[in-house]
mmCIF file of C-alpha atoms (C1' of nucleotides) in Angstrom:
data_model
loop_
_atom_site.group_PDB
_atom_site.id
_atom_site.type_symbol
_atom_site.label_atom_id
_atom_site.label_comp_id
_atom_site.label_asym_id
_atom_site.label_seq_id
_atom_site.Cartn_x
_atom_site.Cartn_y
_atom_site.Cartn_z
ATOM 1 C CA UNK G 1 7.399 -22.434 28.665
ATOM 2 C CA UNK G 2 8.937 -20.031 31.164
ATOM 3 C CA UNK G 3 12.543 -19.242 30.461
ATOM 4 C CA UNK G 4 15.323 -17.547 32.316
ATOM 5 C CA UNK G 5 16.329 -14.084 31.292
ATOM 6 C CA UNK G 6 18.295 -11.137 32.428
ATOM 7 C CA UNK G 7 15.881 -8.320 31.932
ATOM 8 C CA UNK G 8 15.092 -5.957 34.707
ATOM 9 C CA UNK G 9 12.226 -6.511 37.050
ATOM 10 C CA UNK G 10 9.668 -4.521 35.140
ATOM 11 C CA UNK G 11 9.660 -7.174 32.503
ATOM 12 C CA UNK G 12 9.709 -10.283 34.562
ATOM 13 C CA UNK G 13 6.103 -10.845 35.338
ATOM 14 C CA UNK G 14 5.385 -10.526 31.669
ATOM 15 C CA UNK G 15 7.952 -13.078 30.598
ATOM 16 C CA UNK G 16 6.784 -15.362 33.335
ATOM 17 C CA UNK G 17 3.293 -15.325 31.937
ATOM 18 C CA UNK G 18 2.389 -18.692 30.563
ATOM 19 C CA UNK G 19 3.874 -18.478 27.139
ATOM 20 C CA UNK G 20 4.103 -21.644 25.142
ATOM 21 C CA UNK G 21 7.471 -22.749 23.841
ATOM 22 C CA UNK G 22 6.935 -21.322 20.391
ATOM 23 C CA UNK G 23 5.625 -18.056 21.741
ATOM 24 C CA UNK G 24 8.610 -17.752 24.064
ATOM 25 C CA UNK G 25 11.016 -18.482 21.232
ATOM 26 C CA UNK G 26 9.448 -15.878 18.992
ATOM 27 C CA UNK G 27 9.227 -13.233 21.699
ATOM 28 C CA UNK G 28 12.796 -13.958 22.710
ATOM 29 C CA UNK G 29 14.019 -13.485 19.172
ATOM 30 C CA UNK G 30 12.110 -10.222 18.852
ATOM 31 C CA UNK G 31 13.406 -8.979 22.167
ATOM 32 C CA UNK G 32 17.008 -9.569 21.183
ATOM 33 C CA UNK G 33 16.675 -7.970 17.804
ATOM 34 C CA UNK G 34 17.300 -4.260 17.539
ATOM 35 C CA UNK G 35 15.144 -3.865 14.470
ATOM 36 C CA UNK G 36 11.802 -5.346 13.469
ATOM 37 C CA UNK G 37 11.792 -8.889 12.128
ATOM 38 C CA UNK G 38 9.528 -10.401 9.520
ATOM 39 C CA UNK G 39 7.829 -13.692 10.186
ATOM 40 C CA UNK G 40 10.228 -15.411 7.799
ATOM 41 C CA UNK G 41 13.285 -13.861 9.398
ATOM 42 C CA UNK G 42 12.003 -15.159 12.708
ATOM 43 C CA UNK G 43 11.513 -18.547 11.177
ATOM 44 C CA UNK G 44 15.053 -18.585 9.847
ATOM 45 C CA UNK G 45 16.456 -17.647 13.222
ATOM 46 C CA UNK G 46 14.409 -20.256 14.983
ATOM 47 C CA UNK G 47 15.029 -23.215 12.730
ATOM 48 C CA UNK G 48 17.854 -24.131 15.075
ATOM 49 C CA UNK G 49 15.255 -24.429 17.827
ATOM 50 C CA UNK G 50 13.152 -26.729 15.755
ATOM 51 C CA UNK G 51 10.663 -24.457 14.066
ATOM 52 C CA UNK G 52 9.995 -25.540 10.524
ATOM 53 C CA UNK G 53 6.928 -23.822 9.104
ATOM 54 C CA UNK G 54 5.737 -20.219 8.748
ATOM 55 C CA UNK G 55 2.544 -21.053 10.518
ATOM 56 C CA UNK G 56 4.336 -21.880 13.729
ATOM 57 C CA UNK G 57 5.706 -18.364 13.737
ATOM 58 C CA UNK G 58 2.492 -16.701 12.655
ATOM 59 C CA UNK G 59 0.513 -18.489 15.323
ATOM 60 C CA UNK G 60 2.936 -17.426 18.025
ATOM 61 C CA UNK G 61 2.899 -13.867 16.740
ATOM 62 C CA UNK G 62 -0.854 -13.790 16.745
ATOM 63 C CA UNK G 63 -0.999 -14.608 20.440
ATOM 64 C CA UNK G 64 1.825 -12.255 21.337
ATOM 65 C CA UNK G 65 0.231 -9.362 19.501
ATOM 66 C CA UNK G 66 -3.112 -10.176 21.044
ATOM 67 C CA UNK G 67 -1.570 -9.914 24.470
ATOM 68 C CA UNK G 68 0.312 -6.767 23.663
ATOM 69 C CA UNK G 69 3.714 -8.380 24.077
ATOM 70 C CA UNK G 70 4.597 -7.730 20.468
ATOM 71 C CA UNK G 71 3.426 -5.314 17.819
ATOM 72 C CA UNK G 72 2.943 -5.652 14.140
ATOM 73 C CA UNK G 73 4.297 -2.848 11.996
ATOM 74 C CA UNK G 74 1.928 -2.686 9.073
ATOM 75 C CA UNK G 75 4.110 -0.553 6.886
ATOM 76 C CA UNK G 76 6.934 -3.054 7.194
ATOM 77 C CA UNK G 77 5.101 -6.352 7.449
ATOM 78 C CA UNK G 78 7.324 -7.003 10.420
ATOM 79 C CA UNK G 79 7.137 -7.343 14.173
ATOM 80 C CA UNK G 80 8.777 -5.915 17.263
ATOM 81 C CA UNK G 81 8.691 -6.840 20.919
ATOM 82 C CA UNK G 82 6.736 -4.341 22.941
ATOM 83 C CA UNK G 83 8.914 -1.745 24.632
ATOM 84 C CA UNK G 84 8.773 -2.117 28.422
ATOM 85 C CA UNK G 85 7.012 1.103 29.217
ATOM 86 C CA UNK G 86 3.839 0.369 27.392
ATOM 87 C CA UNK G 87 3.424 -3.294 27.978
ATOM 88 C CA UNK G 88 0.249 -2.775 29.882
ATOM 89 C CA UNK G 89 -1.035 0.225 28.114
ATOM 90 C CA UNK G 90 -4.355 -0.318 26.528
ATOM 91 C CA UNK G 91 -4.254 2.839 24.472
ATOM 92 C CA UNK G 92 -2.890 3.944 21.204
ATOM 93 C CA UNK G 93 0.771 3.355 20.479
ATOM 94 C CA UNK G 94 2.701 5.127 17.761
ATOM 95 C CA UNK G 95 5.887 3.974 16.088
ATOM 96 C CA UNK G 96 8.672 6.001 14.553
ATOM 97 C CA UNK G 97 10.615 3.886 12.117
ATOM 98 C CA UNK G 98 14.000 4.987 10.841
ATOM 99 C CA UNK G 99 14.450 4.115 7.187
ATOM 100 C CA UNK G 100 18.209 4.280 7.557
ATOM 101 C CA UNK G 101 19.053 2.175 10.601
ATOM 102 C CA UNK G 102 15.750 0.371 10.835
ATOM 103 C CA UNK G 103 15.296 1.057 14.517
ATOM 104 C CA UNK G 104 11.862 1.682 15.881
ATOM 105 C CA UNK G 105 10.820 4.017 18.639
ATOM 106 C CA UNK G 106 7.561 3.326 20.372
ATOM 107 C CA UNK G 107 5.613 6.116 22.006
ATOM 108 C CA UNK G 108 2.201 7.098 23.253
ATOM 109 C CA UNK G 109 0.406 10.399 23.044
ATOM 110 C CA UNK G 110 -2.815 10.899 24.883
ATOM 111 C CA UNK G 111 -3.692 14.040 23.005
ATOM 112 C CA UNK G 112 -3.592 12.212 19.704
ATOM 113 C CA UNK G 113 -5.598 9.472 21.313
ATOM 114 C CA UNK G 114 -8.136 12.014 22.462
ATOM 115 C CA UNK G 115 -8.373 13.578 19.031
ATOM 116 C CA UNK G 116 -8.998 10.234 17.417
ATOM 117 C CA UNK G 117 -11.503 9.410 20.109
ATOM 118 C CA UNK G 118 -13.325 12.655 19.468
ATOM 119 C CA UNK G 119 -13.394 12.101 15.741
ATOM 120 C CA UNK G 120 -14.688 8.592 16.191
ATOM 121 C CA UNK G 121 -17.379 9.638 18.564
ATOM 122 C CA UNK G 122 -18.463 12.360 16.197
ATOM 123 C CA UNK G 123 -18.788 9.831 13.408
ATOM 124 C CA UNK G 124 -20.287 7.020 15.431
ATOM 125 C CA UNK G 125 -17.247 4.979 14.540
ATOM 126 C CA UNK G 126 -16.274 2.298 17.025
ATOM 127 C CA UNK G 127 -12.519 1.907 17.147
ATOM 128 C CA UNK G 128 -11.073 -1.552 17.492
ATOM 129 C CA UNK G 129 -7.448 -0.827 16.821
ATOM 130 C CA UNK G 130 -5.252 1.875 15.517
ATOM 131 C CA UNK G 131 -2.121 1.823 13.446
ATOM 132 C CA UNK G 132 0.154 4.803 13.578
ATOM 133 C CA UNK G 133 3.559 4.675 12.014
ATOM 134 C CA UNK G 134 5.838 7.473 11.017
ATOM 135 C CA UNK G 135 8.680 6.761 8.624
ATOM 136 C CA UNK G 136 11.709 8.926 8.335
ATOM 137 C CA UNK G 137 15.232 9.376 9.632
ATOM 138 C CA UNK G 138 16.083 9.190 13.303
ATOM 139 C CA UNK G 139 18.259 11.686 15.112
ATOM 140 C CA UNK G 140 21.414 9.595 15.195
ATOM 141 C CA UNK G 141 21.201 8.749 11.521
ATOM 142 C CA UNK G 142 20.567 12.367 10.597
ATOM 143 C CA UNK G 143 23.662 13.339 12.600
ATOM 144 C CA UNK G 144 25.931 10.950 10.715
ATOM 145 C CA UNK X 1 -1.359 9.744 -23.008
ATOM 146 C CA UNK X 2 -3.963 12.328 -22.196
ATOM 147 C CA UNK X 3 -7.418 10.837 -22.194
ATOM 148 C CA UNK X 4 -10.938 12.089 -22.565
ATOM 149 C CA UNK X 5 -13.197 11.858 -19.603
ATOM 150 C CA UNK X 6 -16.688 12.647 -18.490
ATOM 151 C CA UNK X 7 -16.189 13.319 -14.832
ATOM 152 C CA UNK X 8 -17.700 16.301 -13.122
ATOM 153 C CA UNK X 9 -15.843 19.568 -12.878
ATOM 154 C CA UNK X 10 -14.469 19.287 -9.356
ATOM 155 C CA UNK X 11 -12.449 16.329 -10.395
ATOM 156 C CA UNK X 12 -11.437 17.359 -13.827
ATOM 157 C CA UNK X 13 -8.295 19.259 -13.260
ATOM 158 C CA UNK X 14 -6.935 16.274 -11.461
ATOM 159 C CA UNK X 15 -8.047 13.779 -14.033
ATOM 160 C CA UNK X 16 -6.862 16.076 -16.761
ATOM 161 C CA UNK X 17 -3.366 15.905 -15.404
ATOM 162 C CA UNK X 18 -1.223 13.908 -17.721
ATOM 163 C CA UNK X 19 -1.986 10.424 -16.587
ATOM 164 C CA UNK X 20 -0.818 7.600 -18.772
ATOM 165 C CA UNK X 21 -3.326 5.080 -19.981
ATOM 166 C CA UNK X 22 -2.520 2.545 -17.284
ATOM 167 C CA UNK X 23 -2.574 5.161 -14.569
ATOM 168 C CA UNK X 24 -5.943 6.445 -15.763
ATOM 169 C CA UNK X 25 -7.355 2.924 -15.848
ATOM 170 C CA UNK X 26 -6.191 2.179 -12.337
ATOM 171 C CA UNK X 27 -7.354 5.476 -10.914
ATOM 172 C CA UNK X 28 -10.676 5.052 -12.668
ATOM 173 C CA UNK X 29 -11.172 1.635 -11.163
ATOM 174 C CA UNK X 30 -10.307 2.910 -7.708
ATOM 175 C CA UNK X 31 -12.599 5.920 -8.083
ATOM 176 C CA UNK X 32 -15.545 3.723 -8.975
ATOM 177 C CA UNK X 33 -15.004 1.250 -6.194
ATOM 178 C CA UNK X 34 -16.633 1.944 -2.874
ATOM 179 C CA UNK X 35 -14.069 -0.043 -0.941
ATOM 180 C CA UNK X 36 -10.298 -0.334 -1.223
ATOM 181 C CA UNK X 37 -8.964 -2.629 -3.919
ATOM 182 C CA UNK X 38 -5.838 -4.715 -3.846
ATOM 183 C CA UNK X 39 -3.401 -4.609 -6.733
ATOM 184 C CA UNK X 40 -4.603 -8.012 -7.877
ATOM 185 C CA UNK X 41 -8.252 -7.041 -7.686
ATOM 186 C CA UNK X 42 -7.395 -4.074 -9.860
ATOM 187 C CA UNK X 43 -5.580 -6.340 -12.244
ATOM 188 C CA UNK X 44 -8.567 -8.648 -12.484
ATOM 189 C CA UNK X 45 -10.887 -5.746 -13.201
ATOM 190 C CA UNK X 46 -8.590 -4.317 -15.805
ATOM 191 C CA UNK X 47 -7.784 -7.452 -17.762
ATOM 192 C CA UNK X 48 -10.660 -6.480 -20.033
ATOM 193 C CA UNK X 49 -8.769 -3.293 -20.810
ATOM 194 C CA UNK X 50 -5.668 -5.180 -21.712
ATOM 195 C CA UNK X 51 -3.669 -5.247 -18.527
ATOM 196 C CA UNK X 52 -1.917 -8.558 -18.027
ATOM 197 C CA UNK X 53 0.712 -8.377 -15.344
ATOM 198 C CA UNK X 54 0.816 -7.254 -11.705
ATOM 199 C CA UNK X 55 3.646 -4.921 -12.471
ATOM 200 C CA UNK X 56 1.527 -2.832 -14.767
ATOM 201 C CA UNK X 57 -0.801 -2.173 -11.877
ATOM 202 C CA UNK X 58 1.924 -1.660 -9.310
ATOM 203 C CA UNK X 59 3.689 0.827 -11.516
ATOM 204 C CA UNK X 60 0.558 2.829 -12.053
ATOM 205 C CA UNK X 61 -0.192 2.753 -8.342
ATOM 206 C CA UNK X 62 3.282 3.927 -7.521
ATOM 207 C CA UNK X 63 2.839 7.060 -9.612
ATOM 208 C CA UNK X 64 -0.669 7.708 -8.392
ATOM 209 C CA UNK X 65 0.345 7.422 -4.760
ATOM 210 C CA UNK X 66 3.380 9.580 -5.378
ATOM 211 C CA UNK X 67 1.118 12.298 -6.733
ATOM 212 C CA UNK X 68 -1.407 11.929 -3.959
ATOM 213 C CA UNK X 69 -4.178 10.772 -6.289
ATOM 214 C CA UNK X 70 -4.398 7.450 -4.527
ATOM 215 C CA UNK X 71 -3.454 6.155 -1.100
ATOM 216 C CA UNK X 72 -2.110 2.859 0.054
ATOM 217 C CA UNK X 73 -3.751 1.372 3.129
ATOM 218 C CA UNK X 74 -0.978 -0.493 4.843
ATOM 219 C CA UNK X 75 -3.165 -2.490 7.129
ATOM 220 C CA UNK X 76 -5.101 -3.879 4.181
ATOM 221 C CA UNK X 77 -2.473 -4.049 1.464
ATOM 222 C CA UNK X 78 -4.987 -2.219 -0.657
ATOM 223 C CA UNK X 79 -5.511 1.118 -2.326
ATOM 224 C CA UNK X 80 -8.128 3.838 -2.528
ATOM 225 C CA UNK X 81 -8.573 6.876 -4.715
ATOM 226 C CA UNK X 82 -7.935 10.050 -2.818
ATOM 227 C CA UNK X 83 -11.075 11.750 -1.617
ATOM 228 C CA UNK X 84 -11.555 15.045 -3.411
ATOM 229 C CA UNK X 85 -11.163 17.324 -0.467
ATOM 230 C CA UNK X 86 -7.591 16.418 0.293
ATOM 231 C CA UNK X 87 -6.250 15.898 -3.153
ATOM 232 C CA UNK X 88 -3.829 18.728 -2.755
ATOM 233 C CA UNK X 89 -3.152 18.443 0.921
ATOM 234 C CA UNK X 90 0.445 17.877 1.720
ATOM 235 C CA UNK X 91 -0.154 16.976 5.337
ATOM 236 C CA UNK X 92 -1.044 13.919 7.297
ATOM 237 C CA UNK X 93 -4.108 11.984 6.302
ATOM 238 C CA UNK X 94 -5.878 9.479 8.510
ATOM 239 C CA UNK X 95 -8.133 6.650 7.447
ATOM 240 C CA UNK X 96 -11.019 5.051 9.277
ATOM 241 C CA UNK X 97 -11.670 1.602 7.898
ATOM 242 C CA UNK X 98 -14.872 -0.260 8.672
ATOM 243 C CA UNK X 99 -14.260 -3.950 9.160
ATOM 244 C CA UNK X 100 -17.870 -4.718 8.385
ATOM 245 C CA UNK X 101 -18.661 -2.882 5.170
ATOM 246 C CA UNK X 102 -15.096 -2.186 4.125
ATOM 247 C CA UNK X 103 -15.681 1.455 3.476
ATOM 248 C CA UNK X 104 -12.964 3.938 4.223
ATOM 249 C CA UNK X 105 -13.278 7.449 5.515
ATOM 250 C CA UNK X 106 -10.420 9.823 4.918
ATOM 251 C CA UNK X 107 -9.791 12.727 7.207
ATOM 252 C CA UNK X 108 -7.148 15.182 8.325
ATOM 253 C CA UNK X 109 -6.452 16.545 11.770
ATOM 254 C CA UNK X 110 -3.979 19.331 12.186
ATOM 255 C CA UNK X 111 -3.720 18.878 15.932
ATOM 256 C CA UNK X 112 -2.573 15.322 15.507
ATOM 257 C CA UNK X 113 -0.234 16.524 12.858
ATOM 258 C CA UNK X 114 1.123 19.121 15.234
ATOM 259 C CA UNK X 115 1.583 16.579 17.989
ATOM 260 C CA UNK X 116 3.514 14.294 15.749
ATOM 261 C CA UNK X 117 5.545 17.206 14.509
ATOM 262 C CA UNK X 118 6.355 18.197 18.058
ATOM 263 C CA UNK X 119 7.389 14.700 18.994
ATOM 264 C CA UNK X 120 9.551 14.401 15.930
ATOM 265 C CA UNK X 121 11.227 17.688 16.528
ATOM 266 C CA UNK X 122 11.911 16.725 20.116
ATOM 267 C CA UNK X 123 13.573 13.532 18.962
ATOM 268 C CA UNK X 124 15.413 14.963 16.003
ATOM 269 C CA UNK X 125 13.384 12.604 13.859
ATOM 270 C CA UNK X 126 12.784 13.744 10.268
ATOM 271 C CA UNK X 127 9.378 12.611 9.081
ATOM 272 C CA UNK X 128 9.042 11.401 5.516
ATOM 273 C CA UNK X 129 5.593 9.949 5.641
ATOM 274 C CA UNK X 130 2.991 8.914 8.136
ATOM 275 C CA UNK X 131 0.537 6.071 8.186
ATOM 276 C CA UNK X 132 -2.527 6.406 10.339
ATOM 277 C CA UNK X 133 -5.317 3.895 10.095
ATOM 278 C CA UNK X 134 -8.053 3.164 12.514
ATOM 279 C CA UNK X 135 -9.981 -0.057 12.217
ATOM 280 C CA UNK X 136 -13.406 -0.598 13.636
ATOM 281 C CA UNK X 137 -17.080 -0.363 12.833
ATOM 282 C CA UNK X 138 -18.602 2.593 11.107
ATOM 283 C CA UNK X 139 -21.747 4.340 12.211
ATOM 284 C CA UNK X 140 -24.074 2.817 9.645
ATOM 285 C CA UNK X 141 -22.851 -0.696 10.309
ATOM 286 C CA UNK X 142 -23.172 -0.242 14.061
ATOM 287 C CA UNK X 143 -26.742 0.953 13.544
ATOM 288 C CA UNK X 144 -27.747 -2.191 11.657
ATOM 289 C "C1'" DT Q 1 -10.205 -41.535 32.907
ATOM 290 C "C1'" DG Q 2 -12.246 -38.956 29.682
ATOM 291 C "C1'" DC Q 3 -13.478 -34.789 27.286
ATOM 292 C "C1'" DG Q 4 -13.289 -30.150 25.386
ATOM 293 C "C1'" DA Q 5 -10.245 -26.464 24.459
ATOM 294 C "C1'" DT Q 6 -5.908 -25.117 22.979
ATOM 295 C "C1'" DA Q 7 -1.536 -25.700 20.791
ATOM 296 C "C1'" DT Q 8 1.425 -28.104 17.345
ATOM 297 C "C1'" DG Q 9 3.168 -30.100 13.105
ATOM 298 C "C1'" DT Q 10 3.093 -30.465 8.143
ATOM 299 C "C1'" DA Q 11 2.075 -29.772 3.351
ATOM 300 C "C1'" DA Q 12 0.079 -27.199 0.028
ATOM 301 C "C1'" DT Q 13 -1.399 -22.963 -1.781
ATOM 302 C "C1'" DA Q 14 -2.972 -18.188 -1.931
ATOM 303 C "C1'" DA Q 15 -1.978 -13.341 -1.925
ATOM 304 C "C1'" DC Q 16 1.163 -9.558 -2.348
ATOM 305 C "C1'" DA Q 17 5.294 -7.522 -4.515
ATOM 306 C "C1'" DT Q 18 9.644 -6.891 -7.197
ATOM 307 C "C1'" DA Q 19 13.790 -7.948 -10.443
ATOM 308 C "C1'" DA Q 20 15.533 -7.965 -14.898
ATOM 309 C "C1'" DC Q 21 15.370 -7.075 -19.555
ATOM 310 C "C1'" DA Q 22 13.510 -5.762 -24.121
ATOM 311 C "C1'" DA Q 23 10.573 -2.833 -26.799
ATOM 312 C "C1'" DA Q 24 7.627 1.164 -27.550
ATOM 313 C "C1'" DT Q 25 6.427 5.973 -26.901
ATOM 314 C "C1'" DC Q 26 6.967 10.813 -25.506
ATOM 315 C "C1'" DG Q 27 9.024 15.429 -25.160
ATOM 316 C "C1'" DC Q 28 11.812 18.382 -27.209
ATOM 317 C "C1'" DG Q 29 15.808 20.714 -29.350
ATOM 318 C "C1'" DC Q 30 17.338 21.028 -33.801
ATOM 319 C "C1'" DG N 1 10.509 15.741 -39.628
ATOM 320 C "C1'" DC N 2 14.866 13.680 -37.193
ATOM 321 C "C1'" DG N 3 17.335 12.086 -33.466
ATOM 322 C "C1'" DC N 4 18.042 11.236 -28.741
ATOM 323 C "C1'" DG N 5 17.424 10.769 -23.813
ATOM 324 C "C1'" DA N 6 13.892 9.966 -20.492
ATOM 325 C "C1'" DT N 7 9.883 7.629 -19.341
ATOM 326 C "C1'" DT N 8 6.461 4.165 -19.875
ATOM 327 C "C1'" DT N 9 5.137 -0.339 -21.251
ATOM 328 C "C1'" DG N 10 5.096 -5.347 -21.835
ATOM 329 C "C1'" DT N 11 6.528 -9.876 -20.354
ATOM 330 C "C1'" DT N 12 8.593 -13.604 -17.776
ATOM 331 C "C1'" DA N 13 10.256 -15.172 -13.795
ATOM 332 C "C1'" DT N 14 10.844 -15.063 -9.048
ATOM 333 C "C1'" DG N 15 10.726 -13.466 -4.276
ATOM 334 C "C1'" DT N 16 8.158 -12.486 -0.065
ATOM 335 C "C1'" DT N 17 4.287 -12.608 3.042
ATOM 336 C "C1'" DA N 18 0.224 -15.075 4.799
ATOM 337 C "C1'" DT N 19 -3.445 -18.620 5.120
ATOM 338 C "C1'" DT N 20 -6.200 -23.067 4.460
ATOM 339 C "C1'" DA N 21 -6.828 -27.648 5.613
ATOM 340 C "C1'" DC N 22 -6.160 -31.451 8.167
ATOM 341 C "C1'" DA N 23 -3.929 -34.632 11.439
ATOM 342 C "C1'" DT N 24 -1.844 -35.097 16.051
ATOM 343 C "C1'" DA N 25 -0.594 -33.902 20.585
ATOM 344 C "C1'" DT N 26 -1.008 -31.580 25.010
ATOM 345 C "C1'" DC N 27 -3.385 -29.063 28.797
ATOM 346 C "C1'" DG N 28 -6.974 -28.106 32.210
ATOM 347 C "C1'" DC N 29 -10.205 -29.989 34.613
ATOM 348 C "C1'" DA N 30 -14.515 -32.508 36.073
#
DNA sequence: TGCGATATGTAATAACATAACAAATCGCGC
DNA sequence: GCGCGATTTGTTATGTTATTACATATCGCA
């Protein structure tokens, strides 16, 4: 179900895409969070909207991740909304996760992508997806 | 407790390190497996040796991973023994995981490491550890 | 209208991981 | 060898994350 929002234009066409109600609820919750949320945290937040079972959340997440609108952070078992810039990127995305404040920075690096591509080609390995997560302390937290 | 072993020389100094019984059992099981094993799979395999509770396995794994003798694959919630070559590497290690046969290839790439280092420095982000896992189909499986 | 594909709801259960506490063992100075 | 702190172990219980199975509803479209 399409929903109103106040994001800037770059996001609109994405939000307008035909998300189902549950998908929109989950993506909305992720977009308003400033740290990753686990499926069960999402469920708790969305009980007020009528969600009752983990599966409702997992199913929504599955579609959102599939479409690149959300990402799963494997090292956290949690999810984030995709940052605007990369919404339509097909390539590799890396995440820097601050252990102190929990915030996540999403970035892309074509050289890394190329290196992985080269390795894969050399090995005859066909890449389906890549997980790249760095854990540590972000600049602001280090400053404090 | 130190334990006797019959492994070949290249491995010995590592195995000879003072592993406790549980650690040695877990590392042994991982070393003999040709795919990653989950903590519960390890537990099942090691019940014959007297292990009874998940925590016994998790504790052993924690130490092994800490010492770089085993690695946790975040995208699988499973563990592998470290491949010989990198046992003493301090740097970033990447894993290529075949979705078909389950085998895992471990490799290092200093350029990727440098790129991540550069990004981190630019952001003031202090890296503690990095997860890098590529999922796909390995050469032999693609050939079949 | 009817039909296949997709999405939903619900309950039950599987799989992964940790907390809390007691007991045993190890390393080591004496 | 004795004692003591640090580490490892054993055990129970519980918490967290994810999926299976099945019934129902809705959507897109001929």
